[in-house]
mmCIF file of C-alpha atoms and ligand atoms in Angstrom:
data_model
loop_
_atom_site.group_PDB
_atom_site.id
_atom_site.type_symbol
_atom_site.label_atom_id
_atom_site.label_comp_id
_atom_site.label_asym_id
_atom_site.label_seq_id
_atom_site.Cartn_x
_atom_site.Cartn_y
_atom_site.Cartn_z
ATOM 1 C CA MET T 1 141.069 91.327 -41.294
ATOM 2 C CA ALA T 2 141.406 94.231 -43.584
ATOM 3 C CA VAL T 3 141.281 93.412 -47.244
ATOM 4 C CA ALA T 4 144.293 95.813 -47.769
ATOM 5 C CA THR T 5 146.401 93.233 -45.741
ATOM 6 C CA MET T 6 145.941 90.857 -48.881
ATOM 7 C CA GLN T 7 148.592 92.980 -50.604
ATOM 8 C CA ARG T 8 152.085 91.159 -49.551
ATOM 9 C CA PRO T 9 155.425 92.611 -50.395
ATOM 10 C CA ALA T 10 156.727 91.847 -53.577
ATOM 11 C CA MET T 11 159.759 89.628 -52.771
ATOM 12 C CA MET T 12 162.534 88.930 -55.399
ATOM 13 C CA THR T 13 160.071 88.840 -58.127
ATOM 14 C CA ASN T 14 161.097 86.990 -61.060
ATOM 15 C CA LYS T 15 159.666 86.481 -64.542
ATOM 16 C CA ARG T 16 158.336 83.154 -65.465
ATOM 17 C CA GLY T 17 160.887 81.042 -67.243
ATOM 18 C CA ASP T 18 163.827 83.086 -65.749
ATOM 19 C CA PRO T 19 165.283 80.545 -63.366
ATOM 20 C CA GLY T 20 166.576 81.846 -60.029
ATOM 21 C CA ASN T 21 169.985 81.928 -58.886
ATOM 22 C CA PHE T 22 169.602 80.845 -55.363
ATOM 23 C CA GLY T 23 172.142 77.801 -55.309
ATOM 24 C CA PRO T 24 175.230 76.871 -53.543
ATOM 25 C CA ALA T 25 177.348 78.695 -55.794
ATOM 26 C CA HIS T 26 175.563 81.988 -55.451
ATOM 27 C CA ALA T 27 175.107 84.587 -53.081
ATOM 28 C CA PRO T 28 172.232 83.488 -50.334
ATOM 29 C CA GLN T 29 168.622 84.942 -50.668
ATOM 30 C CA THR T 30 166.517 84.774 -47.807
ATOM 31 C CA ALA T 31 165.608 81.216 -46.720
ATOM 32 C CA HIS T 32 162.015 80.847 -45.863
ATOM 33 C CA VAL T 33 162.060 77.275 -44.712
ATOM 34 C CA THR T 34 165.378 75.691 -43.780
ATOM 35 C CA ALA T 35 165.901 71.872 -43.076
ATOM 36 C CA GLU T 36 168.781 70.914 -40.970
ATOM 37 C CA GLU T 37 169.682 67.331 -41.076
ATOM 38 C CA PHE T 38 165.806 66.719 -40.948
ATOM 39 C CA SER T 39 164.378 63.263 -40.849
ATOM 40 C CA VAL T 40 160.962 61.809 -40.887
ATOM 41 C CA TYR T 41 160.309 58.328 -39.650
ATOM 42 C CA TYR T 42 157.221 55.995 -39.985
ATOM 43 C CA GLY T 43 158.002 53.632 -36.988
ATOM 44 C CA GLY T 44 161.359 52.233 -37.976
ATOM 45 C CA ASN T 45 161.319 53.370 -41.820
ATOM 46 C CA GLU T 46 163.303 56.791 -42.052
ATOM 47 C CA ALA T 47 161.400 58.130 -45.266
ATOM 48 C CA VAL T 48 163.238 61.351 -45.255
ATOM 49 C CA LYS T 49 167.166 60.987 -44.233
ATOM 50 C CA LYS T 50 168.753 64.070 -42.706
ATOM 51 C CA VAL T 51 167.902 66.441 -45.441
ATOM 52 C CA SER T 52 169.553 69.881 -45.405
ATOM 53 C CA MET T 53 168.351 72.409 -47.578
ATOM 54 C CA ALA T 54 166.953 76.167 -47.827
ATOM 55 C CA PHE T 55 163.614 76.735 -49.520
ATOM 56 C CA PRO T 56 164.033 80.488 -50.610
ATOM 57 C CA ALA T 57 161.432 82.906 -50.027
ATOM 58 C CA GLY T 58 159.433 84.145 -52.822
ATOM 59 C CA LYS T 59 160.711 81.485 -55.279
ATOM 60 C CA VAL T 60 159.253 78.144 -56.550
ATOM 61 C CA THR T 61 161.283 75.088 -55.585
ATOM 62 C CA ALA T 62 160.316 71.951 -57.187
ATOM 63 C CA ILE T 63 160.828 68.480 -55.445
ATOM 64 C CA ILE T 64 161.345 65.564 -57.908
ATOM 65 C CA GLY T 65 162.182 61.874 -57.711
ATOM 66 C CA PRO T 66 161.092 58.357 -58.013
ATOM 67 C CA SER T 67 157.982 57.160 -56.422
ATOM 68 C CA GLY T 68 158.417 56.398 -52.571
ATOM 69 C CA CYS T 69 161.460 58.502 -52.353
ATOM 70 C CA GLY T 70 160.001 60.703 -49.549
ATOM 71 C CA LYS T 71 158.870 63.763 -51.721
ATOM 72 C CA SER T 72 155.229 63.954 -49.986
ATOM 73 C CA THR T 73 156.608 63.088 -46.785
ATOM 74 C CA LEU T 74 158.821 66.281 -46.697
ATOM 75 C CA LEU T 75 156.267 68.641 -48.209
ATOM 76 C CA ARG T 76 153.713 67.432 -45.593
ATOM 77 C CA ALA T 77 156.322 67.960 -42.641
ATOM 78 C CA ILE T 78 156.311 71.805 -43.499
ATOM 79 C CA ASN T 79 152.687 72.457 -42.297
ATOM 80 C CA ARG T 80 152.918 69.335 -39.948
ATOM 81 C CA MET T 81 150.265 67.210 -41.633
ATOM 82 C CA ASN T 82 152.236 64.216 -40.890
ATOM 83 C CA ASP T 83 151.172 64.669 -37.163
ATOM 84 C CA LEU T 84 148.063 62.895 -37.901
ATOM 85 C CA ILE T 85 149.821 59.568 -39.148
ATOM 86 C CA PRO T 86 150.211 57.229 -35.941
ATOM 87 C CA GLY T 87 153.981 56.319 -35.398
ATOM 88 C CA CYS T 88 155.244 59.266 -37.570
ATOM 89 C CA ARG T 89 158.264 61.133 -35.879
ATOM 90 C CA THR T 90 160.754 63.742 -36.949
ATOM 91 C CA GLY T 91 164.494 64.193 -36.268
ATOM 92 C CA GLY T 92 166.724 67.264 -36.884
ATOM 93 C CA ARG T 93 165.305 70.801 -37.407
ATOM 94 C CA LEU T 94 162.833 72.244 -39.893
ATOM 95 C CA ILE T 95 162.785 76.018 -39.537
ATOM 96 C CA LEU T 96 160.108 78.475 -40.775
ATOM 97 C CA ASP T 97 161.778 81.911 -40.641
ATOM 98 C CA ALA T 98 163.535 81.648 -37.385
ATOM 99 C CA GLU T 99 161.227 79.154 -35.584
ATOM 100 C CA ASN T 100 161.463 75.439 -35.343
ATOM 101 C CA ILE T 101 158.243 73.839 -37.007
ATOM 102 C CA TYR T 102 158.479 70.969 -34.618
ATOM 103 C CA GLY T 103 159.580 73.228 -31.458
ATOM 104 C CA PRO T 104 157.701 73.201 -28.238
ATOM 105 C CA ARG T 105 156.189 76.852 -28.564
ATOM 106 C CA ILE T 106 154.699 76.450 -32.112
ATOM 107 C CA ASP T 107 151.040 76.770 -32.520
ATOM 108 C CA VAL T 108 150.031 74.335 -35.453
ATOM 109 C CA THR T 109 146.872 76.051 -36.225
ATOM 110 C CA ALA T 110 148.611 79.518 -36.859
ATOM 111 C CA LEU T 111 151.467 77.308 -38.830
ATOM 112 C CA ARG T 112 148.851 75.876 -40.916
ATOM 113 C CA ARG T 113 147.331 79.399 -41.611
ATOM 114 C CA ARG T 114 150.786 80.673 -42.664
ATOM 115 C CA VAL T 115 151.653 77.378 -44.834
ATOM 116 C CA GLY T 116 148.674 76.455 -47.174
ATOM 117 C CA MET T 117 148.421 73.192 -48.969
ATOM 118 C CA VAL T 118 147.070 72.160 -52.155
ATOM 119 C CA PHE T 119 146.608 68.274 -52.899
ATOM 120 C CA GLN T 120 146.840 66.015 -55.976
ATOM 121 C CA LYS T 121 143.053 65.562 -56.344
ATOM 122 C CA PRO T 122 140.903 68.982 -56.009
ATOM 123 C CA ASN T 123 139.005 68.770 -52.877
ATOM 124 C CA PRO T 124 136.466 71.389 -52.738
ATOM 125 C CA PHE T 125 133.831 71.349 -49.944
ATOM 126 C CA PRO T 126 130.401 70.459 -51.136
ATOM 127 C CA LYS T 127 129.372 74.116 -50.738
ATOM 128 C CA THR T 128 129.168 77.139 -53.036
ATOM 129 C CA VAL T 129 132.045 78.596 -54.615
ATOM 130 C CA PHE T 130 131.691 81.547 -52.309
ATOM 131 C CA GLU T 131 131.497 79.493 -49.184
ATOM 132 C CA ASN T 132 134.740 77.491 -50.181
ATOM 133 C CA VAL T 133 136.758 80.603 -50.333
ATOM 134 C CA ALA T 134 135.164 82.365 -47.201
ATOM 135 C CA PHE T 135 135.487 79.303 -45.267
ATOM 136 C CA GLY T 136 138.970 79.859 -43.845
ATOM 137 C CA PRO T 137 138.618 83.647 -43.383
ATOM 138 C CA ARG T 138 135.173 83.020 -41.493
ATOM 139 C CA ILE T 139 137.179 80.571 -39.287
ATOM 140 C CA HIS T 140 139.775 83.303 -38.382
ATOM 141 C CA GLY T 141 137.156 85.596 -37.410
ATOM 142 C CA VAL T 142 136.045 87.618 -40.591
ATOM 143 C CA ARG T 143 132.391 88.310 -40.003
ATOM 144 C CA GLY T 144 131.337 91.531 -42.491
ATOM 145 C CA ARG T 145 129.642 90.340 -45.668
ATOM 146 C CA GLY T 146 131.580 93.172 -47.409
ATOM 147 C CA ASP T 147 134.809 92.045 -46.083
ATOM 148 C CA LEU T 148 134.183 88.446 -46.946
ATOM 149 C CA ALA T 149 133.031 89.170 -50.326
ATOM 150 C CA SER T 150 136.345 91.418 -51.202
ATOM 151 C CA ILE T 151 138.424 88.547 -49.788
ATOM 152 C CA VAL T 152 136.629 85.995 -51.939
ATOM 153 C CA GLU T 153 137.054 88.266 -54.949
ATOM 154 C CA GLU T 154 140.647 88.911 -54.733
ATOM 155 C CA SER T 155 141.499 85.338 -53.726
ATOM 156 C CA LEU T 156 139.729 84.135 -56.860
ATOM 157 C CA LYS T 157 141.483 86.765 -59.022
ATOM 158 C CA ARG T 158 144.861 85.689 -57.592
ATOM 159 C CA ALA T 159 143.861 82.013 -58.580
ATOM 160 C CA ALA T 160 143.065 83.104 -62.007
ATOM 161 C CA LEU T 161 139.545 81.905 -61.640
ATOM 162 C CA TRP T 162 137.566 85.138 -61.138
ATOM 163 C CA ASP T 163 136.438 85.613 -64.597
ATOM 164 C CA GLU T 164 135.123 82.086 -64.928
ATOM 165 C CA VAL T 165 133.030 81.857 -61.707
ATOM 166 C CA LYS T 166 131.973 85.541 -60.828
ATOM 167 C CA ASP T 167 128.514 84.774 -61.984
ATOM 168 C CA ARG T 168 128.489 81.329 -60.443
ATOM 169 C CA LEU T 169 129.613 82.187 -56.847
ATOM 170 C CA HIS T 170 126.368 80.839 -55.380
ATOM 171 C CA GLU T 171 126.385 77.526 -57.394
ATOM 172 C CA ASN T 172 127.685 74.391 -55.985
ATOM 173 C CA ALA T 173 131.662 74.089 -56.277
ATOM 174 C CA LEU T 174 131.321 70.246 -57.279
ATOM 175 C CA GLY T 175 129.759 71.625 -60.744
ATOM 176 C CA LEU T 176 133.202 73.236 -61.684
ATOM 177 C CA SER T 177 135.545 71.305 -63.969
ATOM 178 C CA GLY T 178 138.579 69.621 -62.572
ATOM 179 C CA GLY T 179 140.859 72.451 -63.465
ATOM 180 C CA GLN T 180 138.413 75.114 -62.069
ATOM 181 C CA GLN T 181 138.112 72.935 -58.926
ATOM 182 C CA GLN T 182 142.005 72.942 -58.306
ATOM 183 C CA ARG T 183 142.035 76.642 -58.869
ATOM 184 C CA LEU T 184 139.265 77.069 -56.243
ATOM 185 C CA CYS T 185 141.189 75.244 -53.925
ATOM 186 C CA ILE T 186 144.290 77.391 -54.577
ATOM 187 C CA ALA T 187 141.930 80.535 -54.047
ATOM 188 C CA ARG T 188 140.760 78.704 -50.890
ATOM 189 C CA ALA T 189 144.388 78.403 -49.599
ATOM 190 C CA LEU T 190 145.160 81.854 -50.519
ATOM 191 C CA ALA T 191 142.162 83.425 -48.855
ATOM 192 C CA VAL T 192 143.787 82.973 -45.429
ATOM 193 C CA GLN T 193 146.908 84.864 -46.595
ATOM 194 C CA PRO T 194 149.371 82.175 -46.146
ATOM 195 C CA GLU T 195 153.149 82.871 -46.686
ATOM 196 C CA LEU T 196 153.978 79.541 -48.374
ATOM 197 C CA LEU T 197 151.965 77.199 -50.575
ATOM 198 C CA LEU T 198 152.726 73.664 -50.736
ATOM 199 C CA MET T 199 151.602 71.829 -53.809
ATOM 200 C CA ASP T 200 151.534 67.712 -53.911
ATOM 201 C CA GLU T 201 151.507 66.884 -57.600
ATOM 202 C CA PRO T 202 148.596 69.564 -58.101
ATOM 203 C CA THR T 203 147.956 68.774 -61.781
ATOM 204 C CA SER T 204 148.342 65.268 -62.019
ATOM 205 C CA ALA T 205 144.576 64.821 -62.200
ATOM 206 C CA LEU T 206 144.239 67.552 -64.607
ATOM 207 C CA ASP T 207 143.991 67.553 -68.418
ATOM 208 C CA PRO T 208 146.806 69.400 -70.389
ATOM 209 C CA ILE T 209 144.600 72.792 -70.804
ATOM 210 C CA ALA T 210 143.918 72.835 -67.183
ATOM 211 C CA THR T 211 147.601 71.969 -66.332
ATOM 212 C CA ASP T 212 148.781 74.992 -68.448
ATOM 213 C CA ARG T 213 146.448 77.245 -66.470
ATOM 214 C CA ILE T 214 147.806 76.090 -63.163
ATOM 215 C CA GLU T 215 151.363 76.434 -64.326
ATOM 216 C CA ASP T 216 150.751 79.927 -65.518
ATOM 217 C CA LEU T 217 149.334 80.678 -62.179
ATOM 218 C CA ILE T 218 152.197 79.258 -60.372
ATOM 219 C CA GLY T 219 154.251 81.750 -62.438
ATOM 220 C CA GLU T 220 151.999 84.590 -61.325
ATOM 221 C CA LEU T 221 152.117 83.455 -57.496
ATOM 222 C CA ARG T 222 156.062 83.761 -57.781
ATOM 223 C CA GLY T 223 157.530 86.586 -55.980
ATOM 224 C CA GLN T 224 154.524 86.992 -53.602
ATOM 225 C CA TYR T 225 154.441 83.569 -51.997
ATOM 226 C CA THR T 226 157.029 80.968 -51.491
ATOM 227 C CA VAL T 227 156.003 77.850 -53.366
ATOM 228 C CA ILE T 228 157.113 74.028 -52.993
ATOM 229 C CA ILE T 229 155.873 71.860 -55.573
ATOM 230 C CA VAL T 230 156.095 68.112 -55.749
ATOM 231 C CA THR T 231 155.902 66.720 -59.258
ATOM 232 C CA HIS T 232 156.541 63.675 -61.103
ATOM 233 C CA ASN T 233 156.706 65.486 -64.243
ATOM 234 C CA MET T 234 160.178 66.741 -65.016
ATOM 235 C CA GLN T 235 159.087 69.104 -67.759
ATOM 236 C CA GLN T 236 156.896 70.904 -65.281
ATOM 237 C CA ALA T 237 159.456 71.220 -62.811
ATOM 238 C CA ALA T 238 161.723 72.666 -65.535
ATOM 239 C CA ARG T 239 158.956 74.993 -66.644
ATOM 240 C CA VAL T 240 157.682 76.156 -63.396
ATOM 241 C CA SER T 241 160.410 76.225 -60.728
ATOM 242 C CA ASP T 242 163.448 78.423 -60.119
ATOM 243 C CA MET T 243 165.127 75.764 -57.775
ATOM 244 C CA THR T 244 164.964 71.844 -57.893
ATOM 245 C CA ALA T 245 165.655 69.361 -55.369
ATOM 246 C CA PHE T 246 166.227 65.678 -56.544
ATOM 247 C CA MET T 247 165.329 63.064 -53.767
ATOM 248 C CA TYR T 248 166.190 59.515 -54.124
ATOM 249 C CA VAL T 249 165.258 56.832 -51.245
ATOM 250 C CA GLY T 250 164.462 59.407 -48.719
ATOM 251 C CA GLU T 251 167.999 61.180 -49.257
ATOM 252 C CA LEU T 252 168.506 64.791 -50.881
ATOM 253 C CA ILE T 253 170.896 63.856 -53.826
ATOM 254 C CA GLU T 254 170.989 67.305 -55.348
ATOM 255 C CA PHE T 255 169.513 70.912 -54.812
ATOM 256 C CA ASP T 256 170.462 73.637 -57.249
ATOM 257 C CA SER T 257 169.101 76.146 -59.610
ATOM 258 C CA THR T 258 166.597 74.554 -62.138
ATOM 259 C CA SER T 259 168.594 75.193 -65.098
ATOM 260 C CA LYS T 260 171.695 73.993 -63.641
ATOM 261 C CA LEU T 261 170.183 70.802 -62.414
ATOM 262 C CA PHE T 262 168.468 69.889 -65.495
ATOM 263 C CA THR T 263 171.440 70.918 -67.798
ATOM 264 C CA SER T 264 174.540 70.053 -65.843
ATOM 265 C CA PRO T 265 173.783 68.210 -62.790
ATOM 266 C CA SER T 266 176.775 67.552 -60.238
ATOM 267 C CA GLU T 267 175.666 63.845 -59.293
ATOM 268 C CA GLN T 268 175.600 60.893 -61.561
ATOM 269 C CA LYS T 269 172.367 59.866 -59.958
ATOM 270 C CA THR T 270 170.522 63.017 -60.814
ATOM 271 C CA GLN T 271 171.956 62.760 -64.478
ATOM 272 C CA ASP T 272 170.367 59.148 -64.522
ATOM 273 C CA TYR T 273 167.048 60.105 -63.288
ATOM 274 C CA ILE T 274 166.805 63.035 -65.640
ATOM 275 C CA THR T 275 167.616 61.205 -68.631
ATOM 276 C CA GLY T 276 165.040 58.518 -67.826
ATOM 277 C CA ARG T 277 167.304 55.570 -66.934
ATOM 278 C CA PHE T 278 165.215 54.851 -63.753
ATOM 279 C CA GLY T 279 162.048 56.059 -62.125
HETATM 280 N N1 ATP B 1 151.233 57.205 -43.723
HETATM 281 C C1 ATP B 1 152.331 56.432 -44.050
HETATM 282 N N2 ATP B 1 152.557 55.432 -43.180
HETATM 283 C C2 ATP B 1 153.846 54.509 -43.278
HETATM 284 N N3 ATP B 1 154.661 54.769 -44.193
HETATM 285 C C3 ATP B 1 154.212 55.904 -45.061
HETATM 286 C C4 ATP B 1 153.196 56.577 -44.907
HETATM 287 N N4 ATP B 1 153.455 57.532 -46.203
HETATM 288 C C5 ATP B 1 154.635 57.227 -46.645
HETATM 289 N N5 ATP B 1 155.060 56.165 -46.117
HETATM 290 C C6 ATP B 1 156.258 55.492 -46.708
HETATM 291 O O1 ATP B 1 157.320 56.587 -46.717
HETATM 292 C C7 ATP B 1 158.081 56.509 -47.941
HETATM 293 C C8 ATP B 1 157.966 57.682 -48.562
HETATM 294 O O2 ATP B 1 156.832 57.781 -49.034
HETATM 295 P P1 ATP B 1 156.266 59.388 -49.670
HETATM 296 O O3 ATP B 1 154.706 59.231 -49.964
HETATM 297 O O4 ATP B 1 156.735 60.533 -48.986
HETATM 298 O O5 ATP B 1 156.923 59.372 -51.159
HETATM 299 P P2 ATP B 1 156.787 60.076 -52.354
HETATM 300 O O6 ATP B 1 158.201 60.356 -52.916
HETATM 301 O O7 ATP B 1 155.648 61.145 -52.320
HETATM 302 O O8 ATP B 1 156.103 59.022 -53.676
HETATM 303 P P3 ATP B 1 155.104 59.076 -54.649
HETATM 304 O O9 ATP B 1 155.951 59.895 -55.778
HETATM 305 O O10 ATP B 1 154.625 57.766 -55.081
HETATM 306 O O11 ATP B 1 153.984 59.981 -54.087
HETATM 307 C C9 ATP B 1 157.755 55.244 -48.465
HETATM 308 O O12 ATP B 1 158.376 54.059 -48.050
HETATM 309 C C10 ATP B 1 156.266 55.115 -48.184
HETATM 310 O O13 ATP B 1 155.884 53.742 -47.979
HETATM 311 MG MG1 MG B 2 153.644 61.624 -53.200
#
């Protein structure tokens, strides 16, 4: 893997704080992931109910909604993390570019390389900072010390962590602060050159300063990656995302540009939720 391939085309760049206009009322932009009447069941429980929506390429989409409404389930479906749960099955279609993620021809390992994931609790490996980031590229066949070092440096720079760890690359990652560990997990995800980054409440275990850093970083990733972030924090959704999806008891209630959804939602349920009447 040549380091030069770390450069991804800049797609639809958008300044932080400038909400996108990919919404039902606007001209369509490229959809990166499209759900078509997509459902996820745990046994007999339909946790995601016939959701249809298009996550735009190069944009940040937030998924909000009360606890248990299916946000994590929908997010995890995009890189088939739900496959590991016994009794979990899907209905409808979930399409990445032109390919059905649940189609018979999909290679799940390749899919997970294209679709990186960052979890609520930072989960670095108990290895050095360097080895955490080099892990994925090594698995994918990068062997040269120089190539690995370049990928590690580039990934840590993209995750806005390089300056803080460049003199600590060979220390154990568990010695980093929580916020640094989360940025390391983002660097680890970026090191295998994903197209899409899934984030499930990535700042809920972090203090406000570390949260700010991650939010800034999401702003910097915009345009280069498609980011889908689940958050309980509506202010965070409003700050970081171009588009917002509001889910309620497994259903997609409303999906629109973040500015529209938070200022003049079309649905009463959305209005009730964003004004704190429930949830
Ligand atoms: N592994 C599982 N096995 C069975 N049911 C599950 C599993 N994970 C989630 N569920 C159920 O699916 C529904 C949606 O859960 P999910 O975790 O997707 O919600 P969420 O919106 O992410 O909630 P939270 O905000 O609390 O994280 C819930 O009814 C939940 O109990
Ligand atoms: Mg969840």
